[in-house]
Each structure stands twice: as C-alpha cells, then as structure tokens.
Amino acid sequence: MSRSTAGLRTLLDRIFADGIVEPAEREELTAYRSDLSTEDTVRVFREFVGSKWGEAVSDGVITSTERALLSRIVHELALQLMDLPHQARHALRDDFH
C-alpha cells in the first residue's frame, strides 16, 4: 500500500504539533520516506517548512520558541539551507553546520 503526500503532510502536522518527535513517529516518517519518491517527499517537506515559517512570521516577530521549533523541524527532516524559504535561510543559517 503506497502512502500519499497528503498523508505525509498530516503526519508532519501531528509530529510537530507538540514539538517532540517520538521514536514511533520517526519510524512512521521513515516509512513514508521509503514509500514516496524523493521529489515528492522533499516537496512536502518544503511546503511544510514554508507553512511553519509563515506561522512564525505572521505577527512580525520570531520568538525563541518558534525559532527552536523551526530548527528542530529542519534538522529532523534533514533539510538543507537551500530547502528553506528565502527569508528563513537568513534567519536560520546559524543552525546549519
């Protein structure tokens, strides 16, 4: 049974709703990654980060909590700096080693 990109997005929303990624959630994420094409997976990841970035900047201020969540998402999804929205690249560039 193939997993869908919509299912992946739902999973991402659920995983990062509380900011804690549980081992079972990591396993589920790994299963999606193996079932979907790399292109589809990266597209969904980018859209998700873009959405979270939009939420973070909607009030004009990025709090330390929002920044920590964005950084956690980026690292957990193994994204590269170029995968982030342009403004997020600047704001989070120090989080990349």
CSV table of C-alpha atoms in Angstrom, one decimal:
chain,number,residue,atom,x,y,z
A,1,MET,CA,0.0,0.0,0.0
A,2,SER,CA,1.5,3.3,-1.1
A,3,ARG,CA,1.5,6.2,1.2
A,4,SER,CA,0.3,9.6,-0.1
A,5,THR,CA,1.8,13.0,0.0
A,6,ALA,CA,-1.3,14.2,1.8
A,7,GLY,CA,-0.7,11.5,4.4
A,8,LEU,CA,2.8,12.7,4.9
A,9,ARG,CA,1.7,16.3,5.4
A,10,THR,CA,-0.8,15.1,8.0
A,11,LEU,CA,1.9,13.1,9.7
A,12,LEU,CA,4.2,16.2,9.8
A,13,ASP,CA,1.4,18.3,11.3
A,14,ARG,CA,0.9,15.6,14.0
A,15,ILE,CA,4.6,15.0,14.7
A,16,PHE,CA,5.5,18.7,15.2
A,17,ALA,CA,2.2,19.8,16.9
A,18,ASP,CA,3.9,19.2,20.3
A,19,GLY,CA,7.5,19.9,19.2
A,20,ILE,CA,8.6,16.4,20.4
A,21,VAL,CA,9.4,13.7,17.9
A,22,GLU,CA,8.8,10.3,19.4
A,23,PRO,CA,10.6,7.2,18.2
A,24,ALA,CA,7.4,5.7,16.8
A,25,GLU,CA,6.8,9.0,14.8
A,26,ARG,CA,10.4,8.8,13.4
A,27,GLU,CA,9.7,5.2,12.3
A,28,GLU,CA,6.4,6.3,10.6
A,29,LEU,CA,8.3,9.2,8.9
A,30,THR,CA,10.9,6.7,7.7
A,31,ALA,CA,8.2,4.5,6.2
A,32,TYR,CA,6.8,7.5,4.3
A,33,ARG,CA,10.2,8.4,3.0
A,34,SER,CA,10.7,4.9,1.7
A,35,ASP,CA,7.3,4.7,0.0
A,36,LEU,CA,7.3,8.1,-1.7
A,37,SER,CA,9.7,9.4,-4.3
A,38,THR,CA,12.5,11.7,-3.1
A,39,GLU,CA,11.0,14.5,-5.2
A,40,ASP,CA,7.5,14.2,-3.6
A,41,THR,CA,9.0,13.9,-0.1
A,42,VAL,CA,11.2,17.0,-0.5
A,43,ARG,CA,8.3,18.9,-2.0
A,44,VAL,CA,6.1,18.1,1.0
A,45,PHE,CA,8.9,18.9,3.5
A,46,ARG,CA,9.5,22.3,1.8
A,47,GLU,CA,5.8,23.1,1.8
A,48,PHE,CA,5.6,22.2,5.5
A,49,VAL,CA,8.6,24.3,6.4
A,50,GLY,CA,7.2,27.2,4.4
A,51,SER,CA,3.9,26.9,6.2
A,52,LYS,CA,5.6,26.8,9.6
A,53,TRP,CA,7.7,29.8,8.6
A,54,GLY,CA,4.6,31.7,7.6
A,55,GLU,CA,3.1,31.0,11.0
A,56,ALA,CA,6.2,32.1,12.8
A,57,VAL,CA,6.5,35.5,11.0
A,58,SER,CA,2.7,36.2,10.8
A,59,ASP,CA,3.0,38.6,13.8
A,60,GLY,CA,6.3,40.1,12.7
A,61,VAL,CA,8.3,38.6,15.5
A,62,ILE,CA,10.0,35.2,15.6
A,63,THR,CA,10.1,34.0,19.2
A,64,SER,CA,12.8,31.8,20.6
A,65,THR,CA,10.2,29.0,20.8
A,66,GLU,CA,9.2,29.4,17.2
A,67,ARG,CA,12.9,29.5,16.2
A,68,ALA,CA,13.6,26.4,18.2
A,69,LEU,CA,10.7,24.5,16.5
A,70,LEU,CA,11.8,25.6,13.0
A,71,SER,CA,15.3,24.5,13.8
A,72,ARG,CA,14.0,21.1,15.1
A,73,ILE,CA,11.9,20.6,12.0
A,74,VAL,CA,14.8,21.4,9.7
A,75,HIS,CA,17.2,19.0,11.5
A,76,GLU,CA,14.6,16.2,12.0
A,77,LEU,CA,13.7,16.3,8.3
A,78,ALA,CA,17.4,16.6,7.3
A,79,LEU,CA,16.8,19.6,5.2
A,80,GLN,CA,19.5,21.7,3.6
A,81,LEU,CA,19.6,25.5,3.8
A,82,MET,CA,18.5,25.7,0.2
A,83,ASP,CA,15.3,23.8,1.0
A,84,LEU,CA,14.1,26.7,3.2
A,85,PRO,CA,12.1,29.8,2.1
A,86,HIS,CA,14.4,32.6,1.3
A,87,GLN,CA,13.8,34.7,4.5
A,88,ALA,CA,14.1,31.6,6.6
A,89,ARG,CA,17.5,30.8,5.2
A,90,HIS,CA,18.8,34.1,6.6
A,91,ALA,CA,17.1,33.7,10.0
A,92,LEU,CA,18.2,30.0,10.5
A,93,ARG,CA,21.6,30.0,8.7
A,94,ASP,CA,23.4,29.7,12.0
A,95,ASP,CA,21.6,26.4,12.7
A,96,PHE,CA,23.5,24.8,9.8
A,97,HIS,CA,26.9,23.4,10.4
